[in-house]
Coordinates of N, CA and C in Angstrom, one line a residue:
X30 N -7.8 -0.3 9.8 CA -6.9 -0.1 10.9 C -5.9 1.0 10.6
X31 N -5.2 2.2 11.6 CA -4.8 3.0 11.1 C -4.1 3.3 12.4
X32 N -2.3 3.2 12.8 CA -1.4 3.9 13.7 C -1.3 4.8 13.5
X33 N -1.1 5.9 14.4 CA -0.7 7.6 14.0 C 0.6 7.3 14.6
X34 N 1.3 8.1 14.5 CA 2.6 8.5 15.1 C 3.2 9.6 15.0
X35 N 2.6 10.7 16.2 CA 3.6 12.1 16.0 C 4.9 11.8 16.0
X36 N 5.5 13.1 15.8 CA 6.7 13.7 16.5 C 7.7 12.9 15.2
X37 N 7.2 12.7 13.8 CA 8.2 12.2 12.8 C 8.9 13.2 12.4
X38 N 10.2 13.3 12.1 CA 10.6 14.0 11.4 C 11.3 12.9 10.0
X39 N 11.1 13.7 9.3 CA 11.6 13.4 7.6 C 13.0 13.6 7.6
X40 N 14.2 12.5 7.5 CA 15.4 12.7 6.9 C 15.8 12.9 5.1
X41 N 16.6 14.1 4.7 CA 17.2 14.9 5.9 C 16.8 16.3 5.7
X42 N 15.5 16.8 5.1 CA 15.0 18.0 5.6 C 14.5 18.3 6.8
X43 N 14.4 17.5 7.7 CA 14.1 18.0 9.4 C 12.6 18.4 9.0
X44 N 11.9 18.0 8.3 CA 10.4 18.5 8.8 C 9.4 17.6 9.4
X45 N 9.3 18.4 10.5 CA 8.0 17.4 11.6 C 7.3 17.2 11.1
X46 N 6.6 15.9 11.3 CA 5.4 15.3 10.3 C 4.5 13.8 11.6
X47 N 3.8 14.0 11.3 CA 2.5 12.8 11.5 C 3.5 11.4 10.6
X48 N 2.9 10.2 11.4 CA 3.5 9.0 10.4 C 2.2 7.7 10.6
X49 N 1.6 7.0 9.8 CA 0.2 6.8 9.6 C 0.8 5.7 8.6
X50 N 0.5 4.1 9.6 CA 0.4 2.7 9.6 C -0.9 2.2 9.0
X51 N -1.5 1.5 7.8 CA -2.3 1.8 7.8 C -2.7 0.3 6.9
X52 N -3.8 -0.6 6.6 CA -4.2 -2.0 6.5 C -2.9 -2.1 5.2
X53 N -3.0 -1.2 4.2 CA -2.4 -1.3 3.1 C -1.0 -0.1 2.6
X54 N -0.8 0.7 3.4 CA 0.9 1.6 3.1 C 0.9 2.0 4.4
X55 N 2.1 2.9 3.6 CA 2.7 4.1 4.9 C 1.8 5.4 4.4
X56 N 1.8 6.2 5.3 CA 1.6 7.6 4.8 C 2.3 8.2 5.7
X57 N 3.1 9.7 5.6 CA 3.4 11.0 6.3 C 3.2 12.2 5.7
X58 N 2.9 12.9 6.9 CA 2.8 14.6 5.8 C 3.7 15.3 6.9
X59 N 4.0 16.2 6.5 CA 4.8 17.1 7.4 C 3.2 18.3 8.0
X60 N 3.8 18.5 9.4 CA 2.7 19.0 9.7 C 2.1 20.3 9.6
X61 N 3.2 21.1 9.3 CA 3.2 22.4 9.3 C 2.2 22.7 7.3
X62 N 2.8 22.0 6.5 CA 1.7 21.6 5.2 C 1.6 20.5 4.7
X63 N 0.0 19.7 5.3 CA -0.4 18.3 4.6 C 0.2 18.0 3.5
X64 N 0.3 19.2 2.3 CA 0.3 18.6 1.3 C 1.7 18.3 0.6
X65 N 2.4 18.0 1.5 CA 4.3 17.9 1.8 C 3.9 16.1 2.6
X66 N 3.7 15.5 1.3 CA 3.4 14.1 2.1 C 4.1 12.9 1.2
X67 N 4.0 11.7 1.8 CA 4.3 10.9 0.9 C 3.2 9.3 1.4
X68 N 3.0 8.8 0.3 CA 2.1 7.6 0.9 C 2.5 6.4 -0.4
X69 N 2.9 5.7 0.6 CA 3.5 4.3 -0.3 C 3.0 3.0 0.2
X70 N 2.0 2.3 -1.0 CA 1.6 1.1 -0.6 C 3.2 -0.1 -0.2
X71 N 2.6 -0.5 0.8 CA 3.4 -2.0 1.1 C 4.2 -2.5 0.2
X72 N 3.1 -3.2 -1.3 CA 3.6 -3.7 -2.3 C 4.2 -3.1 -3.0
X73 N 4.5 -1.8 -2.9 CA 5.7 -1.0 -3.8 C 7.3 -1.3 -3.1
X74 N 7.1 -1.3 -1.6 CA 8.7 -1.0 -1.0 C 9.3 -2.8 -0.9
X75 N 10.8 -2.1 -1.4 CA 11.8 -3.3 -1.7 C 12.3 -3.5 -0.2
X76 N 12.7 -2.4 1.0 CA 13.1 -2.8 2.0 C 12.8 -1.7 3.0
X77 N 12.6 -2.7 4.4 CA 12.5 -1.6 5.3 C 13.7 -1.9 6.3
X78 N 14.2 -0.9 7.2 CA 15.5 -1.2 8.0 C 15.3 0.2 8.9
X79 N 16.5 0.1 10.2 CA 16.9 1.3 10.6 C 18.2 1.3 10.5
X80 N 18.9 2.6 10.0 CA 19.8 2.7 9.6 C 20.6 4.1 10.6
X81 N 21.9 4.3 10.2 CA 22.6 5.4 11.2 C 22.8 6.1 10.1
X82 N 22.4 7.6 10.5 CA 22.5 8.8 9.2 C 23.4 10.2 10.0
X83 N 23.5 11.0 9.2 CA 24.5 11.9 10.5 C 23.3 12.7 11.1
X84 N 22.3 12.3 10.8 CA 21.3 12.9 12.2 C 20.6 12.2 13.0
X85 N 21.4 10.7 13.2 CA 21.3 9.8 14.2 C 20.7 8.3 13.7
X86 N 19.8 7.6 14.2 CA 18.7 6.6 13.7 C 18.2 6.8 13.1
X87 N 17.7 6.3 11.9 CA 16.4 6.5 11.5 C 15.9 5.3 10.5
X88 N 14.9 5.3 10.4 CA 13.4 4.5 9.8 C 13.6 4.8 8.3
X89 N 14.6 3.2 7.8 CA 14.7 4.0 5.9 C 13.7 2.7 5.2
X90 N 13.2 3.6 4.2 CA 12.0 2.6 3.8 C 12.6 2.6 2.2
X91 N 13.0 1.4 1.6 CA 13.2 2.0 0.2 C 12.0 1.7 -0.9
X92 N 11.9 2.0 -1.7 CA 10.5 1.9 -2.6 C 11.2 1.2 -4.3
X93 N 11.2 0.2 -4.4 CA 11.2 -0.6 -6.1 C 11.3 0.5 -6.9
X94 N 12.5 -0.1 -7.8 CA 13.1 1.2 -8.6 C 11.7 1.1 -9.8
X95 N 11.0 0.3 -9.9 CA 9.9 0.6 -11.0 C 9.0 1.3 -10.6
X96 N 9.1 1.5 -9.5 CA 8.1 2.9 -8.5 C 8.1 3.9 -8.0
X97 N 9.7 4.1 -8.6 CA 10.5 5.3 -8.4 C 11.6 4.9 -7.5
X98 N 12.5 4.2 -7.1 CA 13.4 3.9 -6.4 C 13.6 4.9 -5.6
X99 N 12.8 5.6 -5.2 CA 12.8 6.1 -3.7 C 14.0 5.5 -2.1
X100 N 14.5 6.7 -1.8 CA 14.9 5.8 -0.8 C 14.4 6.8 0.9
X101 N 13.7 6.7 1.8 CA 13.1 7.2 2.7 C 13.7 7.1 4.0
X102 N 14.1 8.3 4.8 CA 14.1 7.8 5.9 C 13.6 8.9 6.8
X103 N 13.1 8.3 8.1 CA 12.5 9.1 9.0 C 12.9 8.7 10.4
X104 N 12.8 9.8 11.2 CA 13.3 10.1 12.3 C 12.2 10.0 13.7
X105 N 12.4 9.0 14.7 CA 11.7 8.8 15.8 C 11.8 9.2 17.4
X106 N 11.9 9.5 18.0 CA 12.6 9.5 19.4 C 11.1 9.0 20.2
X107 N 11.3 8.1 21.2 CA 13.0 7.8 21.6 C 12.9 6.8 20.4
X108 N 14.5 6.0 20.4 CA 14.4 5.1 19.8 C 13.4 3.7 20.0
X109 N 13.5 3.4 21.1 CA 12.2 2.7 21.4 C 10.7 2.7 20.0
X110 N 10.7 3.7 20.4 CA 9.3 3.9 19.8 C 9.6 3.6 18.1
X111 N 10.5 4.1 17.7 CA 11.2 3.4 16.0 C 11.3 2.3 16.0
X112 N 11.8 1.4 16.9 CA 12.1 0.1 17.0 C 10.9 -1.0 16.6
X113 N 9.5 0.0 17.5 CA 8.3 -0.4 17.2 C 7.5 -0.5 15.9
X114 N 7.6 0.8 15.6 CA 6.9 1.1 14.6 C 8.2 0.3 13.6
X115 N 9.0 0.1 13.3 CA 10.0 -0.3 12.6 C 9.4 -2.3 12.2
X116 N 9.6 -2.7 13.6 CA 8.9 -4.0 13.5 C 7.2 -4.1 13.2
X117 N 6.1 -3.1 13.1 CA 5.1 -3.1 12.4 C 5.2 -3.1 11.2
X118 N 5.9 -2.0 10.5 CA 6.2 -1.8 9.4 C 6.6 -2.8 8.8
X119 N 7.3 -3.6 9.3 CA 8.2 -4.7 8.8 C 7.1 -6.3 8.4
X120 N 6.5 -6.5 9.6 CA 5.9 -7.4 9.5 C 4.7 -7.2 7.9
X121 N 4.3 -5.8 7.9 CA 3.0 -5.4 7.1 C 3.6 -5.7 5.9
X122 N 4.6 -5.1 5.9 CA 5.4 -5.7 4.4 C 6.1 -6.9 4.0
X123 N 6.0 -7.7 4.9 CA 5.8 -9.1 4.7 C 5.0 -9.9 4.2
X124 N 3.8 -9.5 5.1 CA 2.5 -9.9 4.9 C 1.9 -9.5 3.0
X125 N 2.8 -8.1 2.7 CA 1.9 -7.7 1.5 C 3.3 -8.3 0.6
X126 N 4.2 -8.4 0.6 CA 5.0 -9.2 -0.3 C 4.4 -10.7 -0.7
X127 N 4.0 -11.6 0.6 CA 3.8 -12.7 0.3 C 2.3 -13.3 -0.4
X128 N 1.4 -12.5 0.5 CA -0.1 -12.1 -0.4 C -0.6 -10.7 -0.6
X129 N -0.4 -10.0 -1.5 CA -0.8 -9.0 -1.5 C -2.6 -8.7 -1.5
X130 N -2.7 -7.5 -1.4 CA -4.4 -7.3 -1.8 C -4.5 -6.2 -2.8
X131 N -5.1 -6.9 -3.7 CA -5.3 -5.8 -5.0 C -6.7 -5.0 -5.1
X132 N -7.5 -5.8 -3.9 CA -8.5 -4.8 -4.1 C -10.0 -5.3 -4.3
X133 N -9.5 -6.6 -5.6 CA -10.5 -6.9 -5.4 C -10.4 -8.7 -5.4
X134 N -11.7 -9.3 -5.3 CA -11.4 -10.8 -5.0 C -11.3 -11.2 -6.9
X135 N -10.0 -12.1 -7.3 CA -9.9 -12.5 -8.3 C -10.1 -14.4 -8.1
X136 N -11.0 -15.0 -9.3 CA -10.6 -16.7 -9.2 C -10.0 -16.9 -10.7
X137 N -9.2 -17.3 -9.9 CA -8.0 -17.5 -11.8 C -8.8 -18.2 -12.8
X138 N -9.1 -19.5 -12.3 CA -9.7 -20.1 -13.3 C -10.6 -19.7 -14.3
X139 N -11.7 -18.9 -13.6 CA -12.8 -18.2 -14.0 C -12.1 -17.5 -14.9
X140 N -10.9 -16.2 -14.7 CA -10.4 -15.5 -15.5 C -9.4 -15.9 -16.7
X141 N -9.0 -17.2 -16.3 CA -8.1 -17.9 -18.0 C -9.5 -18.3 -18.8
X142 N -10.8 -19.1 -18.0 CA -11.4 -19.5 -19.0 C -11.7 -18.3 -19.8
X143 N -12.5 -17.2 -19.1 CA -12.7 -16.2 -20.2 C -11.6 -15.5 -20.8
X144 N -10.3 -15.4 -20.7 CA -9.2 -14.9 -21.3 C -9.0 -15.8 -22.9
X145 N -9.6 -17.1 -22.5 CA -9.4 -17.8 -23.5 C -10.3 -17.8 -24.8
X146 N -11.4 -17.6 -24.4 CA -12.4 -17.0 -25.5 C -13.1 -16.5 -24.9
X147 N -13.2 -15.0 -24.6 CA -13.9 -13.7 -24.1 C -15.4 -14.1 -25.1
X148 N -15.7 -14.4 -26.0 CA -16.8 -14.4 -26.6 C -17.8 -15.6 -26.3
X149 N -16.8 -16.3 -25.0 CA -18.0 -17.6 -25.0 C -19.2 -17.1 -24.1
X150 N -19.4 -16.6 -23.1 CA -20.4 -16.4 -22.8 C -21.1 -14.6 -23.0
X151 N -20.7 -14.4 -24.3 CA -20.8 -13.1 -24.2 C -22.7 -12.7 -24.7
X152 N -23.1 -13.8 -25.4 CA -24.7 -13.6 -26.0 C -25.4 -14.1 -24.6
X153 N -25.2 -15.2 -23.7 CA -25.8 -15.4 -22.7 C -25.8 -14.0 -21.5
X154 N -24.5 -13.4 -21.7 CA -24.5 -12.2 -20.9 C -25.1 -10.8 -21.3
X155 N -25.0 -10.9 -22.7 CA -26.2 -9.9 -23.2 C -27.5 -9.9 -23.3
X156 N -28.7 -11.5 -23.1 CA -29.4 -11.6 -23.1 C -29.6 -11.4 -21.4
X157 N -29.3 -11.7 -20.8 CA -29.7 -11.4 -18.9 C -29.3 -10.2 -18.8
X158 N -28.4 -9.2 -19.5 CA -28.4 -8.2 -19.7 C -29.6 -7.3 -20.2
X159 N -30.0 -7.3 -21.1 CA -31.5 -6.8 -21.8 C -32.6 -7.6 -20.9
X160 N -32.6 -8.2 -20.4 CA -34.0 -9.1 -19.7 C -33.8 -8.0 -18.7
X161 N -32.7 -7.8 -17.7 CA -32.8 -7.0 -16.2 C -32.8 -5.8 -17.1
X162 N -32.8 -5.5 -17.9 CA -32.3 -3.8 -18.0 C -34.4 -3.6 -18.0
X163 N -35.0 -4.7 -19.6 CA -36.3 -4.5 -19.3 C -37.3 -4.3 -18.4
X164 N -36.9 -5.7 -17.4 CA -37.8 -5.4 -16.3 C -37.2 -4.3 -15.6
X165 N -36.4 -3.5 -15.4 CA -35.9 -2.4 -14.2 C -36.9 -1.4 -15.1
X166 N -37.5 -1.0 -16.1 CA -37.8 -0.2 -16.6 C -39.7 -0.1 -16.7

């Protein structure tokens, strides 16, 4: 799943940019050059808010100082439409504070038992290892 949202400008260099909601971060680039972007997973940012700047409202996203304590803000008109995307944002980062997704499916158990001796099943895993590698050949 993926929101676009023209008409962003970046506080406080004023550059128009695309703004891009997306299963797992934010993204924006300024439009004039892509590669003037910034893309921050969920689980990095400590807070999202709208805040009053001397160039009006805007959309400040802050980012965990162990992720660079970033502090972001962007610009919407009308405000309506901030307000929106503001409460998306908000919710997503909710959602990824309280369960994140790392990507891939982990089962703890499974991974303490083998954390606890990595060598218990390591000959049974080498033997189905050389059996499939055989027959594939």
């Amino acid at each position: 799943r993926v929101d676009k949202f023209t008409a962003t400008t970046a506080v406080p260099s004023g550059n128009l940019g695309t703004f891009f909601l997306t299963n797992v971060r934010l993204v924006w680039h300024a439009d004039a050059a892509e590669s003037f972007n910034v893309s921050i997973p969920y689980m990095q940012m400590k807070s999202t808010s709208i805040r009053d700047s001397k160039f009006g409202a805007a959309l400040v996203v802050e980012v965990m100082k162990r992720c660079g304590g970033y502090v972001l803000g962007f610009r919407m008109d009308p405000a309506e439409h901030m307000k929106t995307v503001f409460k998306e944002l908000s919710s997503m980062h909710a959602i990824y504070s309280r369960e994140p997704i790392f990507g891939v499916d982990v089962n703890v158990q499974q991974g303490r038992q083998r954390h606890l001796d990595p060598r218990a099943d390591s000959a049974a895993d080498d033997e189905r290892f050389e059996q499939r590698t055989c027959r594939e050949r």
